[in-house]
mmCIF file of C-alpha atoms and ligand atoms in Angstrom:
data_model
loop_
_atom_site.group_PDB
_atom_site.id
_atom_site.type_symbol
_atom_site.label_atom_id
_atom_site.label_comp_id
_atom_site.label_asym_id
_atom_site.label_seq_id
_atom_site.Cartn_x
_atom_site.Cartn_y
_atom_site.Cartn_z
ATOM 1 C CA MET A 1025 -5.146 18.935 26.184
ATOM 2 C CA THR A 1026 -7.226 17.286 23.474
ATOM 3 C CA GLU A 1027 -6.208 13.820 22.370
ATOM 4 C CA ALA A 1028 -4.275 13.565 19.100
ATOM 5 C CA VAL A 1029 -6.265 12.196 16.189
ATOM 6 C CA LYS A 1030 -5.495 8.614 15.255
ATOM 7 C CA ILE A 1031 -4.903 7.480 11.662
ATOM 8 C CA GLY A 1032 -6.133 4.039 10.569
ATOM 9 C CA ILE A 1033 -4.048 2.343 7.876
ATOM 10 C CA PHE A 1034 -4.736 -0.983 6.196
ATOM 11 C CA ASP A 1035 -3.362 -3.327 3.593
ATOM 12 C CA SER A 1036 -3.723 -6.973 2.631
ATOM 13 C CA GLY A 1037 -0.548 -7.639 4.598
ATOM 14 C CA LEU A 1038 2.771 -6.004 5.366
ATOM 15 C CA GLY A 1039 2.906 -3.913 2.152
ATOM 16 C CA GLY A 1040 1.205 -0.924 3.746
ATOM 17 C CA LEU A 1041 4.138 -0.690 6.148
ATOM 18 C CA SER A 1042 5.989 1.011 3.262
ATOM 19 C CA VAL A 1043 3.390 3.779 3.611
ATOM 20 C CA LEU A 1044 3.366 3.687 7.426
ATOM 21 C CA ARG A 1045 7.167 4.141 7.347
ATOM 22 C CA GLU A 1046 6.764 7.438 5.452
ATOM 23 C CA ILE A 1047 3.874 8.572 7.626
ATOM 24 C CA ARG A 1048 6.009 7.998 10.724
ATOM 25 C CA LYS A 1049 8.848 9.945 9.124
ATOM 26 C CA GLN A 1050 6.659 12.903 8.191
ATOM 27 C CA MET A 1051 4.176 12.853 11.121
ATOM 28 C CA PRO A 1052 5.926 11.202 14.085
ATOM 29 C CA ALA A 1053 3.506 12.685 16.627
ATOM 30 C CA GLN A 1054 0.402 11.191 14.973
ATOM 31 C CA PRO A 1055 -1.034 8.049 16.621
ATOM 32 C CA VAL A 1056 -1.532 5.161 14.185
ATOM 33 C CA LEU A 1057 -3.457 1.909 14.139
ATOM 34 C CA TYR A 1058 -2.322 -0.367 11.281
ATOM 35 C CA LEU A 1059 -4.148 -3.493 10.152
ATOM 36 C CA GLY A 1060 -2.574 -6.041 7.817
ATOM 37 C CA ASP A 1061 -5.045 -8.675 6.629
ATOM 38 C CA GLN A 1062 -2.411 -11.390 6.356
ATOM 39 C CA PHE A 1063 -5.050 -14.073 6.787
ATOM 40 C CA HIS A 1064 -6.353 -13.170 3.316
ATOM 41 C CA VAL A 1065 -3.161 -12.033 1.585
ATOM 42 C CA PRO A 1066 -2.729 -11.809 -1.392
ATOM 43 C CA TYR A 1067 -5.707 -9.657 -2.318
ATOM 44 C CA GLY A 1068 -4.507 -9.106 -5.867
ATOM 45 C CA VAL A 1069 -5.788 -12.419 -7.208
ATOM 46 C CA ARG A 1070 -9.189 -12.228 -5.491
ATOM 47 C CA PRO A 1071 -12.517 -11.012 -6.931
ATOM 48 C CA MET A 1072 -13.165 -7.274 -6.522
ATOM 49 C CA GLU A 1073 -16.374 -7.900 -4.557
ATOM 50 C CA GLU A 1074 -14.540 -9.963 -1.952
ATOM 51 C CA ILE A 1075 -11.791 -7.313 -1.570
ATOM 52 C CA LEU A 1076 -14.536 -4.716 -1.113
ATOM 53 C CA GLN A 1077 -16.119 -6.779 1.692
ATOM 54 C CA PHE A 1078 -12.796 -7.121 3.515
ATOM 55 C CA SER A 1079 -12.043 -3.411 3.087
ATOM 56 C CA ARG A 1080 -15.448 -2.383 4.385
ATOM 57 C CA THR A 1081 -15.163 -4.528 7.524
ATOM 58 C CA ILE A 1082 -11.583 -3.386 8.207
ATOM 59 C CA THR A 1083 -12.579 0.263 7.782
ATOM 60 C CA ARG A 1084 -15.478 -0.166 10.181
ATOM 61 C CA TYR A 1085 -13.166 -1.827 12.710
ATOM 62 C CA LEU A 1086 -10.499 0.893 12.505
ATOM 63 C CA LEU A 1087 -13.148 3.591 12.946
ATOM 64 C CA ALA A 1088 -14.606 1.736 15.946
ATOM 65 C CA GLN A 1089 -11.098 1.752 17.472
ATOM 66 C CA GLY A 1090 -11.008 5.532 17.223
ATOM 67 C CA ALA A 1091 -9.308 6.147 13.875
ATOM 68 C CA GLN A 1092 -10.597 9.313 12.222
ATOM 69 C CA LEU A 1093 -8.767 9.277 8.903
ATOM 70 C CA ILE A 1094 -8.280 6.092 6.884
ATOM 71 C CA VAL A 1095 -5.335 5.363 4.619
ATOM 72 C CA VAL A 1096 -6.045 2.543 2.187
ATOM 73 C CA ALA A 1097 -2.354 1.640 1.902
ATOM 74 C CA CYS A 1098 -3.053 -0.947 -0.749
ATOM 75 C CA ASN A 1099 -3.444 -0.289 -4.466
ATOM 76 C CA THR A 1100 -5.613 -3.387 -4.840
ATOM 77 C CA ALA A 1101 -8.045 -2.409 -2.066
ATOM 78 C CA SER A 1102 -8.095 1.146 -3.425
ATOM 79 C CA ALA A 1103 -9.030 -0.216 -6.857
ATOM 80 C CA ALA A 1104 -11.761 -2.429 -5.434
ATOM 81 C CA ALA A 1105 -13.163 -0.308 -2.627
ATOM 82 C CA LEU A 1106 -12.071 3.315 -2.351
ATOM 83 C CA ARG A 1107 -15.031 4.797 -4.208
ATOM 84 C CA THR A 1108 -17.567 2.752 -2.268
ATOM 85 C CA LEU A 1109 -15.894 3.441 1.075
ATOM 86 C CA ARG A 1110 -16.056 7.175 0.410
ATOM 87 C CA GLN A 1111 -19.775 6.832 -0.329
ATOM 88 C CA GLU A 1112 -20.526 4.611 2.658
ATOM 89 C CA PHE A 1113 -18.503 6.671 5.178
ATOM 90 C CA PRO A 1114 -19.046 10.209 3.885
ATOM 91 C CA GLN A 1115 -17.847 11.862 7.101
ATOM 92 C CA VAL A 1116 -14.456 10.112 6.987
ATOM 93 C CA PRO A 1117 -11.458 11.482 5.058
ATOM 94 C CA PHE A 1118 -9.796 8.681 3.032
ATOM 95 C CA VAL A 1119 -6.415 8.592 1.335
ATOM 96 C CA GLY A 1120 -5.970 5.829 -1.232
ATOM 97 C CA MET A 1121 -3.306 4.604 -3.608
ATOM 98 C CA GLU A 1122 -3.192 4.725 -7.390
ATOM 99 C CA PRO A 1123 -0.265 3.674 -9.572
ATOM 100 C CA ALA A 1124 2.005 6.720 -10.023
ATOM 101 C CA VAL A 1125 1.531 6.851 -13.780
ATOM 102 C CA LYS A 1126 1.241 10.650 -13.760
ATOM 103 C CA PRO A 1127 4.764 11.463 -12.494
ATOM 104 C CA ALA A 1128 6.147 8.623 -14.605
ATOM 105 C CA ALA A 1129 4.550 9.999 -17.777
ATOM 106 C CA GLU A 1130 5.866 13.470 -16.947
ATOM 107 C CA GLN A 1131 9.414 12.266 -16.352
ATOM 108 C CA THR A 1132 9.998 9.576 -18.964
ATOM 109 C CA ARG A 1133 12.349 10.461 -21.791
ATOM 110 C CA THR A 1134 12.089 7.215 -23.742
ATOM 111 C CA GLY A 1135 8.293 7.312 -23.532
ATOM 112 C CA VAL A 1136 8.255 3.719 -22.255
ATOM 113 C CA VAL A 1137 7.271 3.061 -18.632
ATOM 114 C CA GLY A 1138 7.002 -0.207 -16.706
ATOM 115 C CA VAL A 1139 4.137 -0.588 -14.235
ATOM 116 C CA LEU A 1140 4.232 -3.316 -11.592
ATOM 117 C CA ALA A 1141 0.947 -3.886 -9.753
ATOM 118 C CA THR A 1142 -1.515 -6.738 -9.100
ATOM 119 C CA TYR A 1143 -4.062 -8.393 -11.421
ATOM 120 C CA ALA A 1144 -6.916 -6.718 -9.550
ATOM 121 C CA THR A 1145 -5.325 -3.265 -9.718
ATOM 122 C CA PHE A 1146 -4.898 -3.548 -13.494
ATOM 123 C CA GLN A 1147 -8.530 -4.631 -13.858
ATOM 124 C CA GLY A 1148 -9.937 -1.739 -11.828
ATOM 125 C CA ALA A 1149 -11.584 1.406 -13.143
ATOM 126 C CA LEU A 1150 -9.091 3.492 -11.136
ATOM 127 C CA TYR A 1151 -6.145 2.257 -13.214
ATOM 128 C CA ALA A 1152 -8.066 2.734 -16.479
ATOM 129 C CA SER A 1153 -8.845 6.292 -15.487
ATOM 130 C CA VAL A 1154 -5.241 7.069 -14.500
ATOM 131 C CA VAL A 1155 -4.030 5.736 -17.858
ATOM 132 C CA GLU A 1156 -6.627 7.669 -19.771
ATOM 133 C CA ARG A 1157 -5.913 10.929 -17.934
ATOM 134 C CA PHE A 1158 -2.141 10.859 -17.726
ATOM 135 C CA ALA A 1159 -0.546 8.382 -20.103
ATOM 136 C CA GLN A 1160 -1.483 9.732 -23.519
ATOM 137 C CA GLY A 1161 1.432 9.181 -25.884
ATOM 138 C CA VAL A 1162 3.315 7.001 -23.382
ATOM 139 C CA THR A 1163 3.761 3.249 -23.789
ATOM 140 C CA LEU A 1164 2.951 1.427 -20.546
ATOM 141 C CA LEU A 1165 4.324 -2.086 -20.136
ATOM 142 C CA THR A 1166 2.477 -3.799 -17.306
ATOM 143 C CA SER A 1167 3.185 -6.831 -15.143
ATOM 144 C CA PRO A 1168 1.228 -8.376 -12.245
ATOM 145 C CA CYS A 1169 4.480 -10.007 -11.012
ATOM 146 C CA PRO A 1170 2.969 -13.433 -10.243
ATOM 147 C CA GLY A 1171 4.168 -14.817 -6.942
ATOM 148 C CA LEU A 1172 5.998 -11.693 -5.807
ATOM 149 C CA VAL A 1173 3.670 -10.612 -2.970
ATOM 150 C CA PRO A 1174 3.854 -14.044 -1.240
ATOM 151 C CA GLN A 1175 7.666 -13.915 -1.408
ATOM 152 C CA ILE A 1176 7.698 -10.480 0.217
ATOM 153 C CA GLU A 1177 5.161 -11.605 2.824
ATOM 154 C CA ALA A 1178 7.544 -14.446 3.680
ATOM 155 C CA GLY A 1179 10.325 -11.915 4.214
ATOM 156 C CA ASN A 1180 12.213 -12.987 1.096
ATOM 157 C CA LEU A 1181 13.374 -9.518 0.029
ATOM 158 C CA THR A 1182 16.669 -10.469 -1.598
ATOM 159 C CA GLY A 1183 16.588 -14.225 -2.263
ATOM 160 C CA ALA A 1184 16.827 -16.236 -5.464
ATOM 161 C CA GLU A 1185 13.092 -16.688 -6.112
ATOM 162 C CA THR A 1186 12.301 -13.001 -5.618
ATOM 163 C CA ARG A 1187 15.156 -12.106 -7.961
ATOM 164 C CA ARG A 1188 13.955 -14.655 -10.537
ATOM 165 C CA ILE A 1189 10.407 -13.228 -10.551
ATOM 166 C CA LEU A 1190 11.613 -9.647 -10.868
ATOM 167 C CA LYS A 1191 14.141 -10.428 -13.605
ATOM 168 C CA GLN A 1192 11.547 -12.376 -15.542
ATOM 169 C CA GLU A 1193 9.211 -9.365 -15.534
ATOM 170 C CA LEU A 1194 11.752 -6.548 -15.840
ATOM 171 C CA ASP A 1195 14.183 -7.937 -18.445
ATOM 172 C CA PRO A 1196 11.642 -7.816 -21.309
ATOM 173 C CA MET A 1197 10.641 -4.290 -20.245
ATOM 174 C CA LEU A 1198 14.280 -3.196 -20.299
ATOM 175 C CA ALA A 1199 14.634 -4.694 -23.766
ATOM 176 C CA GLN A 1200 11.736 -2.490 -24.869
ATOM 177 C CA GLY A 1201 13.361 0.665 -23.528
ATOM 178 C CA ILE A 1202 11.748 1.519 -20.177
ATOM 179 C CA ASP A 1203 13.466 4.335 -18.287
ATOM 180 C CA THR A 1204 10.942 4.433 -15.418
ATOM 181 C CA VAL A 1205 9.339 1.771 -13.216
ATOM 182 C CA VAL A 1206 6.155 2.532 -11.281
ATOM 183 C CA LEU A 1207 5.619 0.527 -8.094
ATOM 184 C CA GLY A 1208 1.839 0.092 -8.144
ATOM 185 C CA CYS A 1209 1.707 -2.228 -5.139
ATOM 186 C CA THR A 1210 2.692 -1.197 -1.632
ATOM 187 C CA HIS A 1211 4.619 -4.437 -1.082
ATOM 188 C CA TYR A 1212 7.117 -3.638 -3.830
ATOM 189 C CA PRO A 1213 9.073 -0.776 -2.188
ATOM 190 C CA PHE A 1214 10.562 -3.457 0.074
ATOM 191 C CA VAL A 1215 12.372 -4.928 -2.930
ATOM 192 C CA ILE A 1216 13.607 -1.613 -4.363
ATOM 193 C CA PRO A 1217 17.294 -2.547 -3.799
ATOM 194 C CA LEU A 1218 16.790 -5.700 -5.879
ATOM 195 C CA ILE A 1219 14.799 -3.854 -8.559
ATOM 196 C CA LYS A 1220 17.530 -1.219 -8.799
ATOM 197 C CA GLU A 1221 20.164 -3.903 -9.125
ATOM 198 C CA ILE A 1222 18.244 -5.413 -12.062
ATOM 199 C CA VAL A 1223 17.282 -2.217 -13.918
ATOM 200 C CA GLY A 1224 20.524 -0.308 -13.300
ATOM 201 C CA PRO A 1225 21.156 3.320 -12.379
ATOM 202 C CA GLU A 1226 19.640 4.834 -15.543
ATOM 203 C CA VAL A 1227 16.100 3.663 -14.764
ATOM 204 C CA ARG A 1228 14.048 5.646 -12.284
ATOM 205 C CA VAL A 1229 11.976 3.683 -9.743
ATOM 206 C CA ILE A 1230 8.925 5.498 -8.385
ATOM 207 C CA ASP A 1231 7.755 4.685 -4.858
ATOM 208 C CA PRO A 1232 4.531 6.615 -4.214
ATOM 209 C CA ALA A 1233 4.727 6.389 -0.396
ATOM 210 C CA PRO A 1234 6.323 9.817 0.263
ATOM 211 C CA ALA A 1235 3.669 11.569 -1.856
ATOM 212 C CA VAL A 1236 0.870 9.615 -0.172
ATOM 213 C CA ALA A 1237 2.200 10.560 3.269
ATOM 214 C CA ARG A 1238 2.305 14.224 2.190
ATOM 215 C CA GLN A 1239 -1.348 13.918 1.165
ATOM 216 C CA VAL A 1240 -2.191 12.456 4.595
ATOM 217 C CA ALA A 1241 -0.409 15.379 6.304
ATOM 218 C CA HIS A 1242 -2.273 17.813 4.067
ATOM 219 C CA LEU A 1243 -5.688 16.344 4.944
ATOM 220 C CA LEU A 1244 -4.855 16.262 8.661
ATOM 221 C CA GLN A 1245 -3.742 19.871 8.481
ATOM 222 C CA GLU A 1246 -6.926 20.850 6.673
ATOM 223 C CA GLN A 1247 -9.036 19.255 9.420
ATOM 224 C CA GLY A 1248 -6.930 20.828 12.178
ATOM 225 C CA TRP A 1249 -5.898 17.292 13.207
ATOM 226 C CA LEU A 1250 -2.171 17.340 12.516
ATOM 227 C CA ALA A 1251 -0.379 16.434 15.749
ATOM 228 C CA SER A 1252 2.851 18.216 16.586
ATOM 229 C CA GLY A 1253 5.500 17.585 19.193
ATOM 230 C CA PRO A 1254 7.684 14.595 19.897
ATOM 231 C CA ALA A 1255 7.231 11.160 18.333
ATOM 232 C CA THR A 1256 4.371 9.225 19.871
ATOM 233 C CA ASP A 1257 4.595 5.579 20.855
ATOM 234 C CA GLU A 1258 0.857 5.235 20.316
ATOM 235 C CA VAL A 1259 1.365 3.078 17.242
ATOM 236 C CA LEU A 1260 0.052 -0.468 17.036
ATOM 237 C CA LEU A 1261 0.252 -3.015 14.246
ATOM 238 C CA LEU A 1262 -2.558 -5.545 14.023
ATOM 239 C CA THR A 1263 -2.417 -8.633 11.846
ATOM 240 C CA THR A 1264 -5.057 -11.225 11.045
ATOM 241 C CA GLY A 1265 -2.118 -13.589 10.503
ATOM 242 C CA GLU A 1266 0.632 -14.606 12.908
ATOM 243 C CA ALA A 1267 1.740 -11.759 15.163
ATOM 244 C CA ALA A 1268 5.047 -13.425 16.061
ATOM 245 C CA ALA A 1269 5.939 -13.991 12.408
ATOM 246 C CA LEU A 1270 5.272 -10.352 11.525
ATOM 247 C CA GLN A 1271 7.187 -9.160 14.579
ATOM 248 C CA GLN A 1272 10.174 -11.175 13.430
ATOM 249 C CA LEU A 1273 10.154 -9.573 9.971
ATOM 250 C CA LEU A 1274 9.824 -5.996 11.221
ATOM 251 C CA PRO A 1275 13.541 -5.131 11.508
ATOM 252 C CA ALA A 1276 13.872 -5.654 7.732
ATOM 253 C CA LEU A 1277 10.834 -3.453 7.036
ATOM 254 C CA LEU A 1278 10.850 -0.557 9.498
ATOM 255 C CA PRO A 1279 13.532 1.561 11.148
ATOM 256 C CA GLU A 1280 11.771 1.336 14.536
ATOM 257 C CA LYS A 1281 10.461 -1.395 16.781
ATOM 258 C CA LEU A 1282 6.652 -1.428 16.994
ATOM 259 C CA PRO A 1283 4.277 -3.691 18.899
ATOM 260 C CA VAL A 1284 2.267 -6.281 16.948
ATOM 261 C CA ALA A 1285 -0.985 -7.924 18.048
ATOM 262 C CA HIS A 1286 -3.255 -10.513 16.501
ATOM 263 C CA ILE A 1287 -6.839 -9.972 15.510
ATOM 264 C CA SER A 1288 -9.180 -12.632 14.095
ATOM 265 C CA TRP A 1289 -11.850 -12.907 11.490
ATOM 266 C CA HIS A 1290 -15.044 -14.458 12.878
ATOM 267 C CA GLY A 1291 -17.152 -14.959 9.785
ATOM 268 C CA ASP A 1292 -17.258 -11.527 8.261
ATOM 269 C CA GLN A 1293 -16.439 -9.721 11.541
ATOM 270 C CA LEU A 1294 -13.097 -8.774 13.081
ATOM 271 C CA LYS A 1295 -12.537 -9.390 16.779
ATOM 272 C CA ALA A 1296 -9.520 -8.722 18.983
HETATM 273 N N1 LIG B 980 -0.146 -4.365 -1.170
HETATM 274 C C1 LIG B 980 -1.185 -4.529 -2.085
HETATM 275 C C2 LIG B 980 -1.244 -3.485 -3.167
HETATM 276 O O1 LIG B 980 -0.777 -2.401 -2.964
HETATM 277 C C3 LIG B 980 -1.708 -5.842 -2.513
HETATM 278 C C4 LIG B 980 -0.899 -7.048 -2.560
HETATM 279 C C5 LIG B 980 -1.803 -8.252 -2.589
HETATM 280 O O2 LIG B 980 -2.326 -8.574 -1.529
HETATM 281 O O3 LIG B 980 -1.993 -8.830 -3.657
HETATM 282 O O4 LIG B 980 -1.792 -3.701 -4.211
#
């Protein structure tokens, strides 16, 4: 029997677990190696060049560990690095993230859509191109949600400060008539219950993770790499931060228990 093909997934931190969760649901037999760069989180306030360097090193590491398809489960890293990674690793299939402006523009009835992402994502050419291609005639109200990613990284998914940040950003959007909210950062699906509480049942909240997982399955299928059969336990989460801290947060983030290990940056290299 040939070995099942491993997927490499990375994010600045635990946000990409919202994508991993969907991948596990849709492709339970596929081995996965996840890397959260919690040592450097948040990425969204860093220069693009620096995010590109991190993304390049992480990609190289995941490939060296046997991953054959890479999911950039981070909108910010996708904005800063996806194009370059595809050029530098032409033999590797990549799946990246872009804010789901297209489905939002198709579905909105008020013509006003809220987009929550990071500073870096809004600055990137990828976002500009998505807006230009899909958002003609739609008003996009954007917010980089300052301070939200660190709250989520700390496991504060329902507390007062997380609620304050979200209300501060969403209330003015509601006043301007949004009927759709795009989650353009993979950390934000973890606060969907709170977002829904604030925006109410009439406003649609778009989490791109299920569509991204479908794209991963499609690419695996195309390559003849899609694993079938029972769920595999060949899934490992690596963090450049504190493994114990991430392990402790996992029950609030994932429906299954997964092992977590630490990996360190040594200069611009990653070492187990
Ligand atoms: N999860 C990331 C994203 O999708 C980035 C959060 C951050 O590190 O700023 O954009």
